[in-house]
Coordinates of C-alpha atoms in Angstrom, one line a residue:
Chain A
X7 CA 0.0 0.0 0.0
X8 CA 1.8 3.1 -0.9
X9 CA 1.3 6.4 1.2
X10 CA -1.0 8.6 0.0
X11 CA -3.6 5.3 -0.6
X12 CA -2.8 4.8 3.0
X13 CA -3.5 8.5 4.0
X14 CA -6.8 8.1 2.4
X15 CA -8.1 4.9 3.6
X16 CA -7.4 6.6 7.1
X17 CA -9.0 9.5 6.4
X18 CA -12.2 7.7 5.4
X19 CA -11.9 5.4 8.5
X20 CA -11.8 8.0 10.7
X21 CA -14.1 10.8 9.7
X22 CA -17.9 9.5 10.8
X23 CA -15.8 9.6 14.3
X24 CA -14.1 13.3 13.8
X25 CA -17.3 14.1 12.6
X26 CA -19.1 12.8 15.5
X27 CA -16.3 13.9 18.2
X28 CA -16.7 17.6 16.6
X29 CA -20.6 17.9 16.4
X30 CA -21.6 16.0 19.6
X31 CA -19.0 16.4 22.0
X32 CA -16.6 19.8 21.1
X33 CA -19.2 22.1 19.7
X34 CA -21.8 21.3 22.3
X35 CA -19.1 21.3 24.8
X36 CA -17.7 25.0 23.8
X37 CA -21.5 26.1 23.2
X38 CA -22.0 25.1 27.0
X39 CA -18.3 27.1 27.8
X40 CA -19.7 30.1 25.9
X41 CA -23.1 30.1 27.8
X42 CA -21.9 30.1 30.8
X43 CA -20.5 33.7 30.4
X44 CA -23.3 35.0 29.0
X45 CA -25.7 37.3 31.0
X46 CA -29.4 37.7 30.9
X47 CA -29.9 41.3 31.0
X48 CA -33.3 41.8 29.9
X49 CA -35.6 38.8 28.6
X50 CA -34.3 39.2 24.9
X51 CA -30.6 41.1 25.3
X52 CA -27.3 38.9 26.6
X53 CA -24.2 40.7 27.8
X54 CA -21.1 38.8 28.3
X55 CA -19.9 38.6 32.0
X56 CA -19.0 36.7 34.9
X57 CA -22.2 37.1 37.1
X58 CA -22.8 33.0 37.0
X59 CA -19.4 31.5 38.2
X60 CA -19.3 34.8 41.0
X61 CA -22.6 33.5 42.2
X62 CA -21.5 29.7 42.7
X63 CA -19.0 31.3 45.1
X64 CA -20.8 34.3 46.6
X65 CA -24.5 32.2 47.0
X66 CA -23.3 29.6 49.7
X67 CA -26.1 27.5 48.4
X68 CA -23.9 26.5 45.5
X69 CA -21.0 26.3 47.0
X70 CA -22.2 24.4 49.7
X71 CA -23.8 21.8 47.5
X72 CA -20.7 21.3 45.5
X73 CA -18.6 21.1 49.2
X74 CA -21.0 18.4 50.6
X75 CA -21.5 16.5 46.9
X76 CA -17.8 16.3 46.6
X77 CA -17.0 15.2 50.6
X78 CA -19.5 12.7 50.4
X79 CA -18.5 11.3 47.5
X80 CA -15.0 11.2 48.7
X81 CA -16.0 9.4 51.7
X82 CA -18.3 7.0 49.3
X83 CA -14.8 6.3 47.7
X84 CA -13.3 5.3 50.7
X85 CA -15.6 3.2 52.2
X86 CA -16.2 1.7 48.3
X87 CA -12.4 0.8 48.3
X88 CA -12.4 -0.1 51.7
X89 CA -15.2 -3.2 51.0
X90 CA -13.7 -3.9 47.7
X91 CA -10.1 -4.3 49.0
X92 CA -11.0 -7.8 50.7
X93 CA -12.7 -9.0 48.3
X94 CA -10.5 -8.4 45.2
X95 CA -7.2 -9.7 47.4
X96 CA -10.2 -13.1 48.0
X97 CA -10.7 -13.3 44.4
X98 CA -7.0 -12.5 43.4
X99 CA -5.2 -14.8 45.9
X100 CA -7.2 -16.6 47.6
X101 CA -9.4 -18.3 45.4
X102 CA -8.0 -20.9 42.9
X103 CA -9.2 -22.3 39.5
X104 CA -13.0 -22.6 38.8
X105 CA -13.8 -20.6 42.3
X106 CA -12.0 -17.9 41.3
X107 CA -13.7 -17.2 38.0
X108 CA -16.9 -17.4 39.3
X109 CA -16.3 -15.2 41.6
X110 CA -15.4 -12.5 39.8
X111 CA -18.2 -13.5 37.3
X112 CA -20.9 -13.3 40.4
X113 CA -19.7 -9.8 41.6
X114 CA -20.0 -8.8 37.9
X115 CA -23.5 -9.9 37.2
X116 CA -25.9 -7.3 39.7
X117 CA -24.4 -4.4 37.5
X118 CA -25.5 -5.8 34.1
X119 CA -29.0 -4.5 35.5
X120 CA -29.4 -1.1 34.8
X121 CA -28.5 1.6 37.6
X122 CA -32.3 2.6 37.8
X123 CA -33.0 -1.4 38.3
X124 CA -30.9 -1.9 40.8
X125 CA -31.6 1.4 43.0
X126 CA -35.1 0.6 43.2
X127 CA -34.3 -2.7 44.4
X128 CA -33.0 -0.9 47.5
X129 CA -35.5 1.4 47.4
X130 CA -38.2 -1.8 48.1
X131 CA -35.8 -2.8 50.7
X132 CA -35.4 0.1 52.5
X133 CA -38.8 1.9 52.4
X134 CA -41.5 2.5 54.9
X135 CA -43.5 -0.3 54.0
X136 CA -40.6 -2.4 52.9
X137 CA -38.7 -5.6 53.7
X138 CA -36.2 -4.4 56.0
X139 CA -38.9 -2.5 57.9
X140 CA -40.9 -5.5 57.9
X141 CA -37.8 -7.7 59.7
X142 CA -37.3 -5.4 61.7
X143 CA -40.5 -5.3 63.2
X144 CA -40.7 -8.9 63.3
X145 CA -37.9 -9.0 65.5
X146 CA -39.3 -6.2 67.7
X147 CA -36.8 -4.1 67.2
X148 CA -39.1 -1.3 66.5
X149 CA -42.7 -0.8 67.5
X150 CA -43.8 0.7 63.9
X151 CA -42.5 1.2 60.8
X152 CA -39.1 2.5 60.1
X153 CA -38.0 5.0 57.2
X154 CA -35.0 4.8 56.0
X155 CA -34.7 5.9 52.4
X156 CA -34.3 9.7 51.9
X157 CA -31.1 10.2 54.1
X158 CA -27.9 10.5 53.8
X159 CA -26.8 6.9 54.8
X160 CA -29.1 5.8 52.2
X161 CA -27.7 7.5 49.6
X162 CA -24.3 6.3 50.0
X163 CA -25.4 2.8 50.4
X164 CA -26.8 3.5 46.9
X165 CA -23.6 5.0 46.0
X166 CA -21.1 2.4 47.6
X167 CA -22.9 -0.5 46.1
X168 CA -22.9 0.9 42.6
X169 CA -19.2 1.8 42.6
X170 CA -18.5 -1.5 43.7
X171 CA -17.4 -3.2 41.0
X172 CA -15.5 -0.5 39.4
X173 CA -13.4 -0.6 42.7
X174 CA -13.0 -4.7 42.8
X175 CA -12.2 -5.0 38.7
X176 CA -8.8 -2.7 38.8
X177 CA -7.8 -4.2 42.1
X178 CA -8.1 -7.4 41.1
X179 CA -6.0 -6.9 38.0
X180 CA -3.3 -5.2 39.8
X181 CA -3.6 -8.3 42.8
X182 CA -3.5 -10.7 40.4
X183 CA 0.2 -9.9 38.9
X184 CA 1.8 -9.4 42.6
X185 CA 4.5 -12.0 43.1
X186 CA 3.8 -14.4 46.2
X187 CA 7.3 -14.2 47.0
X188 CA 6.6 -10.6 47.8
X189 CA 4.4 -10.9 50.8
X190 CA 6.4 -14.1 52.1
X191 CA 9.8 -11.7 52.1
X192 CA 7.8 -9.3 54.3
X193 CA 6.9 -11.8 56.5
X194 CA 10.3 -13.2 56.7
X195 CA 11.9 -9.9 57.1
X196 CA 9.7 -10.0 60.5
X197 CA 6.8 -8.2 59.4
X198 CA 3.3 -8.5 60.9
X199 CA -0.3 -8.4 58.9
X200 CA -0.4 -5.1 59.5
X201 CA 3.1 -3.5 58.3
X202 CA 3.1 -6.2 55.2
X203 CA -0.2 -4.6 54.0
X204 CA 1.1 -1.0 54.7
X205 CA 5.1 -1.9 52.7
X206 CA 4.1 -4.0 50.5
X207 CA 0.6 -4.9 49.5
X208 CA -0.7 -1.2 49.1
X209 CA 2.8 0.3 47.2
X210 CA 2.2 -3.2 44.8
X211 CA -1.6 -2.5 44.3
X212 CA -1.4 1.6 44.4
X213 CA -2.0 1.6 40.4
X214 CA -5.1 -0.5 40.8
X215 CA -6.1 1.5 44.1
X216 CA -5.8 4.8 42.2
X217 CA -7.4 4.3 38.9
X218 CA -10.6 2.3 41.1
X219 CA -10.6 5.3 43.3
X220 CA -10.8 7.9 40.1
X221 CA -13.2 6.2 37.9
X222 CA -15.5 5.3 41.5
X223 CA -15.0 8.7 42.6
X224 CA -15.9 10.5 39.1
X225 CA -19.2 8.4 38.7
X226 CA -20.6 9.1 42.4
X227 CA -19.9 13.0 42.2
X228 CA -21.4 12.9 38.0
X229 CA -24.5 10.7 39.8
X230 CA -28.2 11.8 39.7
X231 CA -30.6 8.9 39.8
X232 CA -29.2 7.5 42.9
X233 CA -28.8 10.7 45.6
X234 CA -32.3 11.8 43.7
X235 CA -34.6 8.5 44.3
X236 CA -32.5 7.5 47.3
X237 CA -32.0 10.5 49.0
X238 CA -35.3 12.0 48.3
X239 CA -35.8 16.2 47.8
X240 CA -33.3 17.3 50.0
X241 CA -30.7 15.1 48.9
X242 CA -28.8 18.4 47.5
X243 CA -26.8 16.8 45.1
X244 CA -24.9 19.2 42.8
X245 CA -25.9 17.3 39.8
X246 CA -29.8 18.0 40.8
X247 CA -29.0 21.5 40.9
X248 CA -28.0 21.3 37.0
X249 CA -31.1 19.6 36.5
X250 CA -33.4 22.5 38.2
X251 CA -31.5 25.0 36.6
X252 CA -31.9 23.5 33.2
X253 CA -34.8 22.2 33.9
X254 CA -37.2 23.8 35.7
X255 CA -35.7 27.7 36.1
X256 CA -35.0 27.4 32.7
X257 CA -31.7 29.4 33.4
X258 CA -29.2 27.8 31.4
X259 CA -26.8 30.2 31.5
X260 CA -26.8 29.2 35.5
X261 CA -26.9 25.8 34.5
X262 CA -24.3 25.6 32.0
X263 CA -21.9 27.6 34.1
X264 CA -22.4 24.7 36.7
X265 CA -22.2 22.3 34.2
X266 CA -18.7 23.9 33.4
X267 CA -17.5 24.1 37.2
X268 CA -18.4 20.1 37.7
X269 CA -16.3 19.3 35.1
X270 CA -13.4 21.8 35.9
X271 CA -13.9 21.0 39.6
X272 CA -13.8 17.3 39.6
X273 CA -10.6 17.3 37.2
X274 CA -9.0 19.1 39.7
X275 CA -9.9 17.1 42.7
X276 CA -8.9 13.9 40.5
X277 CA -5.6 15.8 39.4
X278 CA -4.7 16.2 42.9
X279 CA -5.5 12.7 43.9
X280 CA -2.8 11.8 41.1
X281 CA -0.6 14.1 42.3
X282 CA -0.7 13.3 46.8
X283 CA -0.7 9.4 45.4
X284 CA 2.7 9.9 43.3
X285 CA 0.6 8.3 40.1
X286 CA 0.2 9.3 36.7
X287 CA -2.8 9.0 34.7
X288 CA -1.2 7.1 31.8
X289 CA 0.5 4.6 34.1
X290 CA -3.1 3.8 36.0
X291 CA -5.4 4.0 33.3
X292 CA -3.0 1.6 31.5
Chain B
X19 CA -10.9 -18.1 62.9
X20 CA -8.4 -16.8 60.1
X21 CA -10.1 -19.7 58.0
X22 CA -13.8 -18.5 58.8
X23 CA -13.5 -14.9 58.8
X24 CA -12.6 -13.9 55.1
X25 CA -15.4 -16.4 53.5
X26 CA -18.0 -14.8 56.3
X27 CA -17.1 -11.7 54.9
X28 CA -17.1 -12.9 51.4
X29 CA -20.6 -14.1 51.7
X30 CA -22.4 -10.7 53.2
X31 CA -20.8 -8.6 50.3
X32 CA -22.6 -11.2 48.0
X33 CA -25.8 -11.3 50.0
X34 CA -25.6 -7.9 50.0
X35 CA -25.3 -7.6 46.2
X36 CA -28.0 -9.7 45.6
X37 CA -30.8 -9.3 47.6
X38 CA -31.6 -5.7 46.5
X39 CA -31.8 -7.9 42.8
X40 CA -33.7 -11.1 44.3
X41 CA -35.9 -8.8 46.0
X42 CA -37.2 -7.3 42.6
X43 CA -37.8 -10.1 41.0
X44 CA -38.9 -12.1 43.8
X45 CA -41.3 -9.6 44.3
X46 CA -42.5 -8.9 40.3
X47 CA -44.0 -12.4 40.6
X48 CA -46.1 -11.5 44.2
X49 CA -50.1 -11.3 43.9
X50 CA -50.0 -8.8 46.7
X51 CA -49.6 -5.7 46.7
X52 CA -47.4 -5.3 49.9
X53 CA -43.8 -4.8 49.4
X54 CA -43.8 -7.3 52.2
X55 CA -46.1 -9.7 52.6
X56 CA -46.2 -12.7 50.2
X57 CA -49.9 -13.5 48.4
X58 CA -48.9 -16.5 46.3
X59 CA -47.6 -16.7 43.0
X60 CA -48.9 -14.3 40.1
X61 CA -48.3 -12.9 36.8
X62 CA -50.8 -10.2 37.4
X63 CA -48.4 -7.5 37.0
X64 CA -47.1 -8.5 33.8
X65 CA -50.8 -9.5 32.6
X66 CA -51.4 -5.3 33.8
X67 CA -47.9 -3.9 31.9
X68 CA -48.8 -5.9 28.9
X69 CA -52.7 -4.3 28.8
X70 CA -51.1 -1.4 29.3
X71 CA -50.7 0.2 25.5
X72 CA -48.8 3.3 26.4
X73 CA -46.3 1.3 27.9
X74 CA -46.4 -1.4 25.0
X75 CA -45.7 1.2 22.9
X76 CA -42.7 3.3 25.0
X77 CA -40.8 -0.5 24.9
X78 CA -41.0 -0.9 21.5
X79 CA -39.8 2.7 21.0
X80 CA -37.1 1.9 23.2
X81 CA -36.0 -1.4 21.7
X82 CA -36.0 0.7 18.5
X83 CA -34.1 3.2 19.5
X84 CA -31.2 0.6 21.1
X85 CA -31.4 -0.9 17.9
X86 CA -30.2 1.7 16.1
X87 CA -28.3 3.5 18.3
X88 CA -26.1 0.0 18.5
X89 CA -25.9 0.0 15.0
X90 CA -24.8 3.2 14.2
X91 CA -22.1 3.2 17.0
X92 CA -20.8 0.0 16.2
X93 CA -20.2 1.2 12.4
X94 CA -18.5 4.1 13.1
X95 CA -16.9 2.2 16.3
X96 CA -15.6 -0.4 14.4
X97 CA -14.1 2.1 11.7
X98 CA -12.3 3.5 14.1
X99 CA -10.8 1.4 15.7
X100 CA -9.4 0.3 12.7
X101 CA -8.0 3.3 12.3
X102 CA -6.6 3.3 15.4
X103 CA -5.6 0.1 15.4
X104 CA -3.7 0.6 11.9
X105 CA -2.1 3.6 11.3
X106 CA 0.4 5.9 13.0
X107 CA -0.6 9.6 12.8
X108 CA -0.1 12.9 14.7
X109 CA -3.5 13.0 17.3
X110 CA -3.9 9.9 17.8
X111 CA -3.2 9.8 21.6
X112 CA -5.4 12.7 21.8
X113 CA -8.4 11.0 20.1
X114 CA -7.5 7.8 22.7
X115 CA -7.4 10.6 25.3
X116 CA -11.1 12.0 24.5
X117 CA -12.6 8.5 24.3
X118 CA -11.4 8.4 27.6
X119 CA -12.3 12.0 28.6
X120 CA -16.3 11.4 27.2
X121 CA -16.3 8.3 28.9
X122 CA -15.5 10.0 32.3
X123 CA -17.2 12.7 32.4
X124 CA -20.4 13.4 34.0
X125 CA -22.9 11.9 32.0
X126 CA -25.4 15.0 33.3
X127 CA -23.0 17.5 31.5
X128 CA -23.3 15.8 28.4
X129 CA -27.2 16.0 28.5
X130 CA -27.3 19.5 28.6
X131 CA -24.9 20.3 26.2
X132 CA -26.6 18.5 23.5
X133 CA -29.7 19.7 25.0
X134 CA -28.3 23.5 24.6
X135 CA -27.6 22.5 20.8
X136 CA -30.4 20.2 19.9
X137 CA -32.2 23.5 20.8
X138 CA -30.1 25.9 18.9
X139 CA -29.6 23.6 15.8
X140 CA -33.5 23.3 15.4
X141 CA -33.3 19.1 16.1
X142 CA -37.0 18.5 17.4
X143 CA -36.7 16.6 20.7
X144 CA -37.6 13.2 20.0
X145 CA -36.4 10.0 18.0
X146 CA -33.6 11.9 16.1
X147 CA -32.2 13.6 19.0
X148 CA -32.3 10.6 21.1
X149 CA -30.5 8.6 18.8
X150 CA -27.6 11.1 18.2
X151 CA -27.3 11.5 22.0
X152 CA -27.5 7.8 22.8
X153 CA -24.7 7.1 19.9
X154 CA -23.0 9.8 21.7
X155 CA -22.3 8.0 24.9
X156 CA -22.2 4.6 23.5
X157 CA -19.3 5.1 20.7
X158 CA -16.1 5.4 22.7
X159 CA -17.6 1.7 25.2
X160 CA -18.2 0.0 21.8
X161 CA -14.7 1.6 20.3
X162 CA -12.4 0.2 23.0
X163 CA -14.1 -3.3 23.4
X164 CA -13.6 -3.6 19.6
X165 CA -9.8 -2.3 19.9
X166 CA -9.2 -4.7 22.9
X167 CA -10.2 -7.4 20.3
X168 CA -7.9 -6.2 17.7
X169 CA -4.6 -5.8 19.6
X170 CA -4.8 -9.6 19.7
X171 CA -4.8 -9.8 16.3
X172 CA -2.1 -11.4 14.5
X173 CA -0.8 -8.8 12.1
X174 CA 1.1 -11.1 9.8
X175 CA -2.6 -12.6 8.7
X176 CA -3.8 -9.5 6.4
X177 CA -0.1 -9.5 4.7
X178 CA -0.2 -13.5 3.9
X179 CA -3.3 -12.6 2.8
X180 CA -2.0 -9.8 0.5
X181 CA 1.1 -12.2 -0.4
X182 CA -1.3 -14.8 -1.5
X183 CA -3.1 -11.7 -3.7
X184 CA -5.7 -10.7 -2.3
X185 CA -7.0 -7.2 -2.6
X186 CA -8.1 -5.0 -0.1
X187 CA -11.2 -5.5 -0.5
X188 CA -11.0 -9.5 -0.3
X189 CA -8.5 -9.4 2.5
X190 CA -10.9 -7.4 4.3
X191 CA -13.9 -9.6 3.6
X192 CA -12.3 -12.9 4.6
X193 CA -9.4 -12.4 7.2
X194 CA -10.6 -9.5 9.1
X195 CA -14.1 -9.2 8.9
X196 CA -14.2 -12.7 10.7
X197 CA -11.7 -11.4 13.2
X198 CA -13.6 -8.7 14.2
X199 CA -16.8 -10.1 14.0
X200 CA -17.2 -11.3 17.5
X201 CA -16.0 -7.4 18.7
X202 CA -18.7 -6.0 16.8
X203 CA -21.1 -8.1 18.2
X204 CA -19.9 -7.5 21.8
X205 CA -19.5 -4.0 21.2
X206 CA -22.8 -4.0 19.5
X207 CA -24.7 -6.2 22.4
X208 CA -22.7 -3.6 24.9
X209 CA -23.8 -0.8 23.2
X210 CA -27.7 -1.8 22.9
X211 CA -27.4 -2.4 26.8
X212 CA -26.3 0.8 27.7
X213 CA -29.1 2.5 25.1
X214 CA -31.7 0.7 26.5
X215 CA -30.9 1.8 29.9
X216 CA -30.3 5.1 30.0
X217 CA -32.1 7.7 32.2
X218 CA -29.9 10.3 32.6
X219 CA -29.2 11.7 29.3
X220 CA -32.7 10.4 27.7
X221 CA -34.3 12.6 30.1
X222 CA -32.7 16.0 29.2
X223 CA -33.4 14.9 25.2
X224 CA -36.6 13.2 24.9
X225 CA -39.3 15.0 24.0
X226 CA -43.4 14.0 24.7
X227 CA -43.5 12.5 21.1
X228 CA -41.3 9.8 21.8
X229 CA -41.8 8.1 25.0
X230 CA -39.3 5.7 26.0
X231 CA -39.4 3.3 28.9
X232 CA -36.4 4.1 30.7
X233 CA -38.3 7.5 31.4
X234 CA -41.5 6.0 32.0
X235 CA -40.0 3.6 34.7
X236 CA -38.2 6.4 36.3
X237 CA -41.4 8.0 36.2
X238 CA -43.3 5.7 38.1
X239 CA -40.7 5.4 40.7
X240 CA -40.4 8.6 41.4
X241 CA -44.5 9.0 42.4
X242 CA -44.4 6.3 44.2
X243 CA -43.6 2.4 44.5
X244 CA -46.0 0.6 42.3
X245 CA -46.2 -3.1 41.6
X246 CA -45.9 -2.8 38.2
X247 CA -42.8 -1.5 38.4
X248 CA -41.3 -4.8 39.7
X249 CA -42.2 -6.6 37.0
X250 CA -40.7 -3.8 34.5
X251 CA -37.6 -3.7 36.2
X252 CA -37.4 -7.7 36.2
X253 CA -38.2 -7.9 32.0
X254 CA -35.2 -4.7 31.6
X255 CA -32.4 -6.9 34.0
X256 CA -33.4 -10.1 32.2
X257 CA -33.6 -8.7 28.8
X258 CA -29.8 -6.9 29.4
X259 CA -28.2 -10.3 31.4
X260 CA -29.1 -12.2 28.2
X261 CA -27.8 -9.4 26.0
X262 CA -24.5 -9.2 27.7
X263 CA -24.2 -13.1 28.5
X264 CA -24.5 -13.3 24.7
X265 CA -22.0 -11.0 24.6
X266 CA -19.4 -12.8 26.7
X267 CA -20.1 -15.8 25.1
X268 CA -19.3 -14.6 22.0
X269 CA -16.2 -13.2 23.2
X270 CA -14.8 -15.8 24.9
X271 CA -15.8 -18.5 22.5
X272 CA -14.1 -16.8 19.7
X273 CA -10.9 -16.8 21.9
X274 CA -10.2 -20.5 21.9

């Protein structure tokens, strides 16, 4: 094939894909950018300006939303990788042959259903008049029925649950290649559990840990149906605040400007994660 | 108790992944109405869905819509990653990078800014712009499982191919059209998955024209806990577990 064939044949490869990448991803993207500045002076005259990124900072509202969205989804993390750590090191080193593929298969399985599915499953479980109210009553535990959807625990049981397996994949890859001789030297060098897990377990399975941690993080804080069905109307969840914006104020110029400072904002905290945990992005995103 | 303790463990995080599942379905397949009391075994609730013609109708929009959405994605997917599978050229890490970046990203973000220019462009809300959102978020899942596929491919097969005289055109057809086949079905099974269950994004773009059952579920759920919704949310897991079992199957099959 000589070059200029080759260049050609490339070219008609890729264009549907720089034609889709350019009209459904950059131009709406930069159309959002450019919205964001304008302002709504009258019903039918825009001015450019700042006026919607100064009132993210200056309405506490905003800000406040964004603070408690992004702590509780870093906590969510945590506790995500925290559940998911025993598990993946199970599947990875513990289990052998057939066991260990079926593992892995059965933790994949609850997250072919759809996110909507498999919230509402906890949303039977967890209602007034649900299962878990039922039991508990059973039991008499408690004299009536209990609520305990729209709260904050049950959001990030919502939350944990469907970051799950986006925590145990990555750490099971990076578990998987660790050399048994590894842990047996710590031991030998007089190591307990404890300072193994710390010097040599975590350093080994920090590319796995991180890139979990990102993608886990990145879906909880970019979540809606969960903190809004779980969590009920007061949820505040900075993604609902997008939606009323857009939605039902009708301010887009608002709602694109948060639209903007979600994105900007949770590249930054992800940035900075990559930067305290010594990782680049290349080397955990493989 | 080291013995005990990690299979314990092991066991409650499976419970625990299951039983908000088991529930549902368990549940679909009650004749009460209670969410938990148990009134023998009925199919009343499908009987109701099925009667019901608004919602007859939003499923077969929505298996439309996955159809073509799938369709479209894995064409241009599979061109793609032929390209970037095949050639060298300057941009080519950034066009990895922005699979990677769309992928990410809040998929809430994405809503509104092809809301914003659906809007601006004049695109009615409805079949057209659902599709182009839909192929949107499905391309770059569908172009990296068809990728995967292809850096396992042996790149000495299209030259004997050529050696032995082949054209493009025939080399194409009959060594890597079979190689790639079972990608695009994955890609294509993935991709018809993640159409079908989308909320987020269908919400933003969907107008009344078009109703889609994704929206009507969420609907439902969000007024209150109905029966019917059981069932719905049974037929959508069962219809994606076979559509991504098939999918693995193919895979893996076509690796031996």
């Amino acid at each position: 094939m000589n070059a200029s064939a080759g260049r050609l044949s490339l070219w008609l490869l890729l264009t549907p894909f720089l034609l889709w990448i350019v009209l459904l991803v950059l131009v709406p993207h930069l159309q959002m950018l450019r919205v964001s500045f304008q302002v709504r002076e009258s019903w039918d005259t825009l001015a450019w300006g700042l006026e919607q990124y100064q009132n993210f900072f200056t309405e506490s509202y905003y800000w406040r939303t964004f603070v408690r969205t992004g702590v509780m989804s870093l906590f969510t993390t945590f506790l995500t990788l925290l559940i998911a750590f025993p598990i993946a090191w199970y599947i990875a080193r513990l289990a052998r042959g057939r066991a260990k593929g079926l593992l892995f298969l059965a933790c994949l399985v609850p997250f072919w259903a759809s996110e909507l599915v498999r919230t509402y499953g906890w949303m039977i479980l967890l209602r007034e008049s649900g299962l878990f109210s039922s039991w508990l009553q059973a039991l008499g535990w408690a004299d009536g029925p209990v609520e305990m959807l729209y709260n904050d625990v049950a959001v990030i049981i919502g939350l944990v649950y469907n970051g799950l397996l986006f925590m145990v994949v990555p750490l099971v890859t990076t578990l998987d290649g660790m050399d048994e001789n590894l842990v047996e030297a710590g031991y030998d060098l007089g190591g307990n559990h404890l300072t193994v897990l710390r010097e040599v377990v975590v350093p080994w399975a920090m590319p796995g840990i991180v890139s979990g941690c990102i993608v886990v993080f990145m879906l909880t804080l970019g979540s809606y149906l969960t903190p809004i069905l779980m969590g009920g109307k007061d949820s505040a969840w900075f993604t609902e605040q997008i939606f009323t914006q857009f939605i039902t104020r009708f301010n887009w110029e608002q709602g694109a400007a948060l639209g903007v400072l979600l994105l900007v904002l949770s590249s930054l905290i992800v940035w900075l994660g990559l930067k305290l945990s010594g990782q680049s992005l290349r080397k955990v995103m493989g | 108790m080291t013995r005990w303790l990690p299979r314990a463990y092991l066991v409650l995080v499976y419970l625990l992944l299951y039983i908000p599942i088991g529930v549902l379905v368990v549940f679909s397949f009650n004749d009460s109405r209670s969410g938990y009391t148990w009134g023998g075994l009925s199919l009343r609730w499908y009987q109701s869905l099925f009667n019901n013609n608004a919602m007859v109708e939003a499923m077969w929009n929505s298996l439309w819509l996955a159809l073509s959405a799938a369709t479209v994605s894995t064409v241009i997917g599979a061109l793609t990653a032929l390209a970037l599978h095949r050639y060298r050229f300057r941009g080519k890490k950034v066009l990895n990078g922005m699979l990677f970046v769309v992928m990410m990203s809040p998929e809430i973000v994405l809503a509104i800014s092809l809301l914003a220019l659906f809007l601006l462009v004049g695109i009615q809300l409805g079949y057209v712009s659902l599709l182009l959102a839909h192929v949107t978020f499905c391309l770059p899942f569908v172009v990296i499982t068809v990728m995967a596929r292809l850096s396992g491919f042996d790149e000495s097969l299209p030259e004997a191919a050529r050696d032995l005289g082949a054209s493009d055109f025939t080399m194409t057809r009959t060594v890597l059209i079979p190689v790639i086949m079972p990608a695009l079905l994955a890609g294509w099974l993935l991709g018809f998955t993640l159409s079908l269950d989308d909320v987020v994004v269908s919400t933003f773009v969907s107008g009344p024209s078009y109703e889609i059952l994704p929206l009507r579920i969420y609907s439902m759920v969000r007024v209150g806990l109905k029966p019917e919704v059981n069932a719905l949310g049974t037929l959508l897991l069962v219809f994606s577990l076979v559509m991504l079992m098939l999918s693995q199957w193919i895979l893996t099959r076509s690796k031996r």
